[in-house]
N, CA, C and O of each residue as an XYZ file, in Angstrom:
648
protein
N     -24.142      5.524     16.471
C     -24.439      5.425     15.050
C     -23.179      5.005     14.269
O     -23.238      4.166     13.371
N     -22.033      5.617     14.641
C     -20.802      5.311     13.914
C     -20.372      3.853     14.128
O     -19.936      3.187     13.190
N     -20.498      3.364     15.372
C     -20.130      1.974     15.657
C     -21.026      1.006     14.890
O     -20.562     -0.026     14.405
N     -22.291      1.336     14.786
C     -23.226      0.495     14.046
C     -22.833      0.451     12.573
O     -22.831     -0.615     11.958
N     -22.499      1.620     12.006
C     -22.089      1.676     10.604
C     -20.800      0.891     10.387
O     -20.682      0.150      9.411
N     -19.835      1.050     11.292
C     -18.566      0.332     11.169
C     -18.800     -1.173     11.208
O     -18.227     -1.913     10.409
N     -19.634     -1.622     12.128
C     -19.945     -3.054     12.210
C     -20.613     -3.546     10.939
O     -20.269     -4.606     10.414
N     -21.571     -2.770     10.446
C     -22.283     -3.144      9.224
C     -21.328     -3.159      8.030
O     -21.352     -4.094      7.230
N     -20.489     -2.129      7.906
C     -19.552     -2.040      6.783
C     -18.557     -3.193      6.814
O     -18.257     -3.787      5.778
N     -18.050     -3.508      7.987
C     -17.087     -4.605      8.122
C     -17.727     -5.939      7.761
O     -17.150     -6.725      7.010
N     -18.901     -6.191      8.287
C     -19.594     -7.448      7.995
C     -19.924     -7.558      6.511
O     -19.754     -8.619      5.910
N     -20.396     -6.464      5.922
C     -20.740     -6.475      4.496
C     -19.506     -6.712      3.636
O     -19.556     -7.478      2.674
N     -18.395     -6.054      3.979
C     -17.163     -6.242      3.214
C     -16.671     -7.683      3.308
O     -16.196     -8.246      2.321
N     -16.784     -8.276      4.491
C     -16.365     -9.676      4.648
C     -17.242    -10.605      3.817
O     -16.741    -11.509      3.148
N     -18.544    -10.380      3.861
C     -19.474    -11.224      3.096
C     -19.254    -11.029      1.595
O     -19.271    -11.994      0.831
N     -19.047     -9.778      1.178
C     -18.866     -9.488     -0.245
C     -17.615    -10.142     -0.806
O     -17.553    -10.425     -2.002
N     -16.625    -10.386      0.026
C     -15.377    -10.985     -0.434
C     -15.365    -12.496     -0.453
O     -14.346    -13.091     -0.802
N     -16.450    -13.130     -0.094
C     -16.506    -14.588     -0.041
C     -16.800    -15.171     -1.422
O     -17.522    -14.556     -2.207
N     -16.251    -16.348     -1.730
C     -16.539    -16.994     -3.014
C     -18.028    -17.303     -3.192
O     -18.551    -17.233     -4.304
N     -18.710    -17.648     -2.088
C     -20.135    -17.964     -2.184
C     -20.959    -16.746     -2.590
O     -21.976    -16.875     -3.272
N     -20.519    -15.570     -2.170
C     -21.225    -14.347     -2.568
C     -21.105    -14.150     -4.073
O     -22.078    -13.806     -4.745
N     -19.911    -14.369     -4.589
C     -19.697    -14.251     -6.031
C     -20.555    -15.260     -6.792
O     -21.203    -14.920     -7.782
N     -20.550    -16.494     -6.317
C     -21.362    -17.517     -6.983
C     -22.850    -17.181     -6.916
O     -23.586    -17.432     -7.871
N     -23.295    -16.618     -5.797
C     -24.691    -16.188     -5.672
C     -25.034    -15.116     -6.695
O     -26.110    -15.139     -7.294
N     -24.124    -14.184     -6.891
C     -24.349    -13.124     -7.882
C     -24.391    -13.695     -9.301
O     -25.214    -13.287    -10.121
N     -23.504    -14.631     -9.573
C     -23.513    -15.285    -10.891
C     -24.849    -16.000    -11.097
O     -25.426    -15.942    -12.183
N     -25.334    -16.667    -10.066
C     -26.614    -17.371    -10.145
C     -27.760    -16.393    -10.431
O     -28.631    -16.673    -11.254
N     -27.749    -15.248     -9.747
C     -28.790    -14.236     -9.992
C     -28.766    -13.772    -11.442
O     -29.816    -13.639    -12.070
N     -27.580    -13.528    -11.972
C     -27.462    -13.086    -13.367
C     -27.938    -14.182    -14.316
O     -28.603    -13.886    -15.309
N     -27.609    -15.444    -14.029
C     -28.054    -16.541    -14.884
C     -29.573    -16.689    -14.856
O     -30.191    -16.915    -15.897
N     -30.179    -16.562    -13.678
C     -31.644    -16.627    -13.567
C     -32.270    -15.472    -14.343
O     -33.255    -15.650    -15.060
N     -31.692    -14.303    -14.191
C     -32.194    -13.126    -14.921
C     -32.088    -13.369    -16.430
O     -33.042    -13.123    -17.168
N     -30.928    -13.851    -16.884
C     -30.738    -14.090    -18.319
C     -31.708    -15.166    -18.826
O     -32.268    -15.035    -19.914
N     -31.902    -16.218    -18.042
C     -32.813    -17.294    -18.449
C     -34.263    -16.826    -18.494
O     -35.072    -17.372    -19.244
N     -34.590    -15.820    -17.694
C     -35.969    -15.314    -17.685
C     -36.237    -14.350    -18.846
O     -37.368    -13.901    -19.030
N     -35.214    -14.037    -19.617
C     -35.377    -13.122    -20.750
C     -36.464    -13.523    -21.716
O     -37.302    -12.687    -22.055
N     -36.495    -14.776    -22.184
C     -37.541    -15.185    -23.121
C     -38.950    -15.087    -22.517
O     -39.916    -14.791    -23.220
N     -39.052    -15.339    -21.214
C     -40.373    -15.256    -20.573
C     -40.899    -13.817    -20.631
O     -42.085    -13.590    -20.875
N     -40.018    -12.864    -20.409
C     -40.416    -11.450    -20.424
C     -40.168    -10.798    -21.781
O     -40.242     -9.577    -21.910
N     -39.874    -11.611    -22.786
C     -39.654    -11.161    -24.163
C     -38.561    -10.094    -24.258
O     -38.629     -9.184    -25.084
N     -37.553    -10.231    -23.392
C     -36.403     -9.314    -23.379
C     -36.840     -7.854    -23.388
O     -36.247     -7.018    -24.070
N     -37.868     -7.568    -22.632
C     -38.452     -6.220    -22.611
C     -37.525     -5.214    -21.924
O     -36.531     -5.579    -21.296
N     -37.881     -3.960    -22.065
C     -37.115     -2.898    -21.400
C     -37.200     -3.036    -19.885
O     -36.223     -2.772    -19.183
N     -38.354     -3.445    -19.376
C     -38.504     -3.650    -17.929
C     -37.582     -4.754    -17.455
O     -36.965     -4.635    -16.397
N     -37.480     -5.823    -18.221
C     -36.594     -6.932    -17.888
C     -35.144     -6.446    -17.805
O     -34.424     -6.821    -16.879
N     -34.707     -5.620    -18.754
C     -33.353     -5.070    -18.760
C     -33.155     -4.077    -17.607
O     -32.095     -4.028    -16.984
N     -34.201     -3.292    -17.344
C     -34.132     -2.275    -16.293
C     -33.935     -2.905    -14.916
O     -33.280     -2.318    -14.055
N     -34.487     -4.072    -14.707
C     -34.365     -4.755    -13.409
C     -32.900     -5.028    -13.085
O     -32.440     -4.690    -11.994
N     -32.157     -5.635    -14.017
C     -30.750     -5.961    -13.737
C     -29.908     -4.695    -13.684
O     -29.015     -4.579    -12.844
N     -30.182     -3.748    -14.572
C     -29.410     -2.495    -14.576
C     -29.586     -1.731    -13.268
O     -28.609     -1.270    -12.677
N     -30.823     -1.600    -12.822
C     -31.094     -0.866    -11.583
C     -30.517     -1.604    -10.381
O     -29.892     -0.990     -9.516
N     -30.720     -2.899    -10.323
C     -30.212     -3.692     -9.198
C     -28.697     -3.626     -9.074
O     -28.172     -3.389     -7.986
N     -28.003     -3.832    -10.163
C     -26.544     -3.806    -10.113
C     -26.010     -2.402     -9.832
O     -25.002     -2.257     -9.141
N     -26.660     -1.382    -10.347
C     -26.223     -0.008    -10.092
C     -26.363      0.347     -8.617
O     -25.449      0.926     -8.029
N     -27.480      0.012     -8.027
C     -27.711      0.329     -6.607
C     -26.724     -0.433     -5.727
O     -26.119      0.146     -4.824
N     -26.561     -1.711     -5.982
C     -25.638     -2.515     -5.178
C     -24.209     -1.996     -5.324
O     -23.498     -1.866     -4.327
N     -23.785     -1.704     -6.532
C     -22.436     -1.182     -6.759
C     -22.242      0.147     -6.049
O     -21.219      0.358     -5.398
N     -23.203      1.034     -6.165
C     -23.129      2.355     -5.535
C     -22.950      2.228     -4.022
O     -22.088      2.890     -3.443
N     -23.745      1.395     -3.390
C     -23.659      1.232     -1.935
C     -22.383      0.506     -1.511
O     -21.765      0.869     -0.510
N     -21.993     -0.508     -2.261
C     -20.799     -1.275     -1.911
C     -19.533     -0.437     -1.989
O     -18.610     -0.642     -1.200
N     -19.472      0.498     -2.921
C     -18.298      1.366     -3.022
C     -18.050      2.080     -1.698
O     -16.912      2.134     -1.231
N     -19.081      2.619     -1.097
C     -18.923      3.356      0.153
C     -18.600      2.436      1.325
O     -17.782      2.778      2.179
N     -19.234      1.282      1.367
C     -18.953      0.351      2.462
C     -17.531     -0.187      2.393
O     -16.836     -0.243      3.408
N     -17.102     -0.576      1.218
C     -15.755     -1.116      1.066
C     -14.711     -0.019      1.265
O     -13.659     -0.275      1.851
N     -14.981      1.186      0.793
C     -14.033      2.284      0.996
C     -13.874      2.587      2.476
O     -12.765      2.850      2.940
N     -14.975      2.554      3.224
C     -14.907      2.774      4.667
C     -14.028      1.718      5.327
O     -13.183      2.041      6.162
N     -14.225      0.476      4.958
C     -13.430     -0.620      5.526
C     -11.956     -0.455      5.169
O     -11.091     -0.631      6.027
N     -11.661     -0.122      3.929
C     -10.268      0.049      3.510
C      -9.624      1.254      4.186
O      -8.446      1.206      4.541
N     -10.376      2.327      4.366
C      -9.827      3.500      5.057
C      -9.429      3.138      6.487
O      -8.355      3.523      6.950
N     -10.284      2.406      7.182
C      -9.980      2.011      8.557
C      -8.806      1.049      8.601
O      -7.935      1.170      9.463
N      -8.773      0.084      7.669
C      -7.650     -0.856      7.615
C      -6.335     -0.128      7.333
O      -5.312     -0.420      7.951
N      -6.371      0.816      6.400
C      -5.166      1.587      6.072
C      -4.694      2.423      7.243
O      -3.494      2.487      7.512
N      -5.622      3.069      7.950
C      -5.256      3.881      9.110
C      -4.669      3.010     10.219
O      -3.692      3.393     10.862
N      -5.262      1.844     10.440
C      -4.736      0.930     11.461
C      -3.339      0.451     11.078
O      -2.459      0.358     11.935
N      -3.132      0.150      9.809
C      -1.822     -0.296      9.342
C      -0.780      0.799      9.539
O       0.332      0.525      9.989
N      -1.135      2.037      9.205
C      -0.196      3.151      9.388
C       0.149      3.338     10.865
O       1.307      3.579     11.207
N      -0.846      3.229     11.737
C      -0.595      3.370     13.170
C       0.358      2.279     13.656
O       1.256      2.548     14.455
N       0.166      1.055     13.178
C       1.043     -0.045     13.573
C       2.463      0.177     13.061
O       3.429     -0.032     13.794
N       2.590      0.602     11.802
C       3.921      0.862     11.249
C       4.612      2.001     11.981
O       5.804      1.923     12.280
N       3.864      3.058     12.270
C       4.444      4.182     13.013
C       4.933      3.733     14.380
O       5.995      4.162     14.832
N       4.169      2.874     15.038
C       4.580      2.370     16.350
C       5.847      1.525     16.233
O       6.734      1.625     17.081
N       5.942      0.702     15.205
C       7.150     -0.100     15.004
C       8.364      0.780     14.728
O       9.445      0.536     15.263
N       8.186      1.795     13.899
C       9.286      2.714     13.621
C       9.735      3.394     14.906
O      10.931      3.534     15.164
N       8.773      3.810     15.701
C       9.085      4.478     16.961
C       9.792      3.530     17.929
O      10.690      3.954     18.657
N       9.403      2.261     17.948
C       9.936      1.306     18.916
C      11.332      0.793     18.557
O      12.100      0.429     19.448
N      11.668      0.759     17.275
C      12.958      0.228     16.840
C      13.980      1.360     16.825
O      13.826      2.332     16.087
N      15.002      1.232     17.625
C      15.994      2.310     17.761
C      16.706      2.635     16.464
O      16.963      3.805     16.180
N      17.030      1.625     15.674
C      17.782      1.862     14.442
C      16.917      2.432     13.322
O      17.439      2.834     12.282
N      15.600      2.472     13.523
C      14.702      2.973     12.467
C      14.759      4.494     12.404
O      15.042      5.155     13.403
N      14.496      5.026     11.257
C      14.499      6.472     11.041
C      13.103      7.010     11.343
O      12.172      6.776     10.572
N      12.950      7.713     12.435
C      11.635      8.204     12.865
C      11.059      9.277     11.948
O       9.893      9.646     12.087
N      11.856      9.778     11.021
C      11.313     10.760     10.073
C      10.265     10.133      9.158
O       9.510     10.846      8.498
N      10.216      8.794      9.116
C       9.236      8.113      8.274
C       7.843      8.083      8.902
O       6.865      7.787      8.215
N       7.744      8.379     10.173
C       6.433      8.367     10.826
C       5.566      9.474     10.235
O       5.961     10.640     10.220
N       4.398      9.107      9.753
C       3.428     10.066      9.235
C       3.638     10.506      7.799
O       2.958     11.424      7.340
N       4.558      9.881      7.073
C       4.810     10.346      5.703
C       3.652     10.059      4.760
O       3.628     10.581      3.645
N       2.686      9.240      5.182
C       1.527      8.968      4.321
C       0.688     10.221      4.098
O      -0.170     10.238      3.215
N       0.922     11.267      4.884
C       0.172     12.509      4.740
C       0.858     13.506      3.799
O       0.319     14.582      3.538
N       2.033     13.154      3.294
C       2.774     14.056      2.411
C       2.188     14.022      1.001
O       1.381     13.156      0.664
N       2.614     14.978      0.198
C       2.180     15.014     -1.198
C       2.933     13.949     -1.997
O       3.941     13.408     -1.542
N       2.432     13.665     -3.175
C       3.069     12.687     -4.057
C       4.497     13.119     -4.384
O       5.406     12.290     -4.442
N       4.686     14.414     -4.595
C       6.011     14.954     -4.915
C       6.980     14.730     -3.751
O       8.126     14.330     -3.961
N       6.520     14.988     -2.533
C       7.368     14.792     -1.354
C       7.700     13.308     -1.158
O       8.830     12.963     -0.812
N       6.708     12.432     -1.381
C       6.955     10.994     -1.250
C       7.961     10.515     -2.293
O       8.816      9.682     -1.990
N       7.868     11.036     -3.521
C       8.829     10.669     -4.562
C      10.241     11.101     -4.170
O      11.204     10.376     -4.421
N      10.367     12.269     -3.560
C      11.671     12.773     -3.110
C      12.256     11.850     -2.043
O      13.439     11.513     -2.092
N      11.434     11.442     -1.087
C      11.888     10.537     -0.024
C      12.292      9.195     -0.616
O      13.320      8.634     -0.235
N      11.489      8.672     -1.550
C      11.820      7.403     -2.192
C      13.166      7.501     -2.902
O      13.976      6.575     -2.843
N      13.399      8.616     -3.568
C      14.693      8.817     -4.234
C      15.849      8.798     -3.243
O      16.896      8.215     -3.524
N      15.671      9.429     -2.090
C      16.713      9.441     -1.061
C      16.968      8.036     -0.517
O      18.115      7.650     -0.292
N      15.904      7.282     -0.310
C      16.049      5.908      0.196
C      16.780      5.051     -0.835
O      17.630      4.234     -0.478
N      16.448      5.236     -2.106
C      17.126      4.476     -3.159
C      18.598      4.862     -3.258
O      19.441      3.998     -3.500
N      18.925      6.147     -3.075
C      20.327      6.576     -3.071
C      21.081      5.940     -1.911
O      22.233      5.533     -2.059
N      20.428      5.858     -0.762
C      21.047      5.220      0.408
C      21.356      3.763      0.090
O      22.434      3.266      0.415
N      20.420      3.087     -0.537
C      20.634      1.680     -0.892
C      21.790      1.537     -1.869
O      22.572      0.593     -1.759
N      21.915      2.452     -2.820
C      23.028      2.407     -3.772
C      24.356      2.626     -3.067
O      25.345      1.969     -3.390
N      24.390      3.559     -2.091
C      25.630      3.799     -1.349
C      26.057      2.547     -0.591
O      27.247      2.249     -0.490
N      25.100      1.836     -0.071
C      25.411      0.670      0.754
C      25.706     -0.564     -0.079
O      26.633     -1.316      0.223
N      24.923     -0.774     -1.120
C      25.036     -2.011     -1.884
C      25.746     -1.836     -3.219
O      25.929     -2.815     -3.943
N      26.142     -0.646     -3.556
C      26.858     -0.420     -4.801
C      25.952     -0.517     -6.009
O      24.752     -0.257     -5.927
N      26.550     -0.901     -7.148
C      25.810     -0.948     -8.413
C      24.698     -1.982     -8.419
O      23.735     -1.840     -9.173
N      24.805     -3.010     -7.606
C      23.779     -4.047     -7.559
C      22.511     -3.585     -6.869
O      21.528     -4.325     -6.827
N      22.511     -2.370     -6.324
C      21.356     -1.880     -5.562
C      20.111     -1.752     -6.425
O      18.998     -1.949     -5.938
N      20.282     -1.428     -7.685
C      19.106     -1.250     -8.545
C      18.351     -2.563     -8.736
O      17.128     -2.571     -8.884
N      19.082     -3.662     -8.733
C      18.444     -4.960     -8.909
C      17.931     -5.518     -7.583
O      17.133     -6.455     -7.569
N      18.383     -4.949     -6.481
C      18.039     -5.485     -5.170
C      17.227     -4.450     -4.383
O      17.780     -3.434     -3.959
N      15.921     -4.692     -4.180
C      15.100     -3.704     -3.462
C      15.278     -3.809     -1.946
O      14.389     -4.278     -1.235
N      16.443     -3.364     -1.465
C      16.743     -3.427     -0.044
C      16.948     -2.009      0.470
O      17.633     -1.206     -0.163
N      16.359     -1.707      1.605
C      16.550     -0.402      2.226
C      17.419     -0.612      3.451
O      17.135     -1.461      4.295
N      18.469      0.167      3.533
C      19.403      0.021      4.643
C      18.863      0.679      5.902
O      18.087      1.634      5.847
N      19.287      0.154      7.016
C      18.963      0.799      8.285
C      19.923      1.961      8.492
O      20.917      2.079      7.775
N      19.645      2.789      9.431
C      20.505      3.916      9.746
C      21.901      3.419     10.117
O      22.900      4.017      9.719
N      21.971      2.331     10.873
C      23.264      1.773     11.291
C      24.067      1.303     10.084
O      25.267      1.565      9.995
N      23.406      0.605      9.148
C      24.084      0.147      7.938
C      24.558      1.325      7.100
O      25.659      1.310      6.550
N      23.715      2.342      7.012
C      24.049      3.531      6.246
C      25.291      4.205      6.820
O      26.222      4.527      6.082
N      25.306      4.416      8.125
C      26.430      5.072      8.786
C      27.695      4.242      8.645
O      28.773      4.785      8.403
N      27.570      2.938      8.794
C      28.707      2.027      8.686
C      29.288      2.051      7.274
O      30.507      2.096      7.105
N      28.437      2.021      6.276
C      28.902      2.019      4.889
C      29.596      3.323      4.536
O      30.613      3.312      3.842
N      29.066      4.442      5.000
C      29.681      5.744      4.723
C      31.049      5.811      5.393
O      32.010      6.300      4.799
N      31.137      5.319      6.636
C      32.411      5.333      7.356
C      33.438      4.451      6.652
O      34.605      4.827      6.543
N      33.013      3.274      6.171
C      33.926      2.379      5.471
C      34.435      3.013      4.188
O      35.620      2.913      3.871
N      33.542      3.669      3.445
C      33.955      4.306      2.193
C      34.902      5.463      2.462
O      35.868      5.659      1.725
N      34.633      6.232      3.512
C      35.506      7.351      3.865
C      36.880      6.833      4.273
O      37.900      7.419      3.909
N      36.909      5.743      5.023
C      38.189      5.161      5.437
C      38.955      4.644      4.232
O      40.171      4.816      4.140
N      38.240      4.009      3.304
C      38.892      3.488      2.099
C      39.425      4.626      1.242
O      40.510      4.519      0.671
N      38.677      5.703      1.150
C      39.106      6.848      0.343
C      40.331      7.504      0.962
O      41.281      7.841      0.255
N      40.315      7.687      2.276
C      41.460      8.331      2.923
C      42.693      7.435      2.857
O      43.817      7.936      2.845
N      42.501      6.131      2.813
C      43.635      5.217      2.687
C      44.253      5.310      1.300
O      45.459      5.123      1.140
N      43.426      5.601      0.291
C      43.920      5.722     -1.087
C      44.535      7.077     -1.364
O      45.381      7.186     -2.251
N      44.138      8.131     -0.628
C      44.626      9.482     -0.864
C      45.729      9.794      0.140
O      45.469      9.873      1.340
N      46.973      9.972     -0.344
C      48.059     10.278      0.600
C      47.892     11.677      1.188
O      47.433     12.599      0.514
N      48.271     11.816      2.449
C      48.222     13.116      3.116
C      49.327     13.981      2.556
O      50.318     13.466      2.037
N      49.169     15.308      2.654
C      50.170     16.227      2.107
C      51.510     16.016      2.811
O      51.617     16.090      4.035
N      52.501     15.756      2.008
C      53.842     15.622      2.540
C      54.132     14.245      3.108
O      55.286     13.958      3.426
N      53.163     13.402      3.246
C      53.396     12.065      3.812
C      52.802     11.011      2.883
O      51.768     11.225      2.250
N      53.451      9.924      2.821
C      52.922      8.798      2.074
C      52.220      7.897      3.070
O      52.785      7.547      4.106
N      50.992      7.523      2.758
C      50.228      6.655      3.670
C      50.438      5.206      3.309
O      50.536      4.828      2.142
N      50.503      4.430      4.328
C      50.582      2.984      4.110
C      49.163      2.472      3.927
O      48.247      2.870      4.645
N      48.999      1.598      2.971
C      47.683      1.016      2.726
C      47.451     -0.125      3.702
O      48.329     -0.960      3.921
N      46.254     -0.151      4.287
C      45.968     -1.263      5.197
C      45.780     -2.550      4.403
O      45.215     -2.546      3.309
N      46.255     -3.627      4.961
C      46.080     -4.911      4.278
C      44.739     -5.501      4.651
O      44.331     -5.471      5.812
N      44.057     -6.038      3.654
C      42.722     -6.592      3.895
C      42.912     -7.928      4.433
O      41.936     -8.620      4.725
């Protein structure tokens, strides 16, 4: 039963997204509107389009939502697999789609802070997320630069030449 529904939902969603389907619907509305004078714009005439569009909309919402849910789940599975397969990727990102909005906002803030550490002030204008390797490298470079600027107690440090 589930496979039959999935097949039906997928096929319906594909058909509903076609330009010809839209044009067919426009044609139906135009025929309905043109038939108004024949039926003297009666309540029954109005009820036909109202009932038809309501039923179709009601059913399509569920079919399209089913298709989008499956597409979203498949996309998440693929992304999780890529994160898992790439060594430099942060595996803590696997499954974060199940977190609350507050938790996701916190993670986004951390990712943006990482980008600022790596790219400096230009990070706000540049939507780039650093890899773990870039993050570690940038932190090490900044620490080295800071220690080069701060003399050790009792000793004067020589600055490295760039």
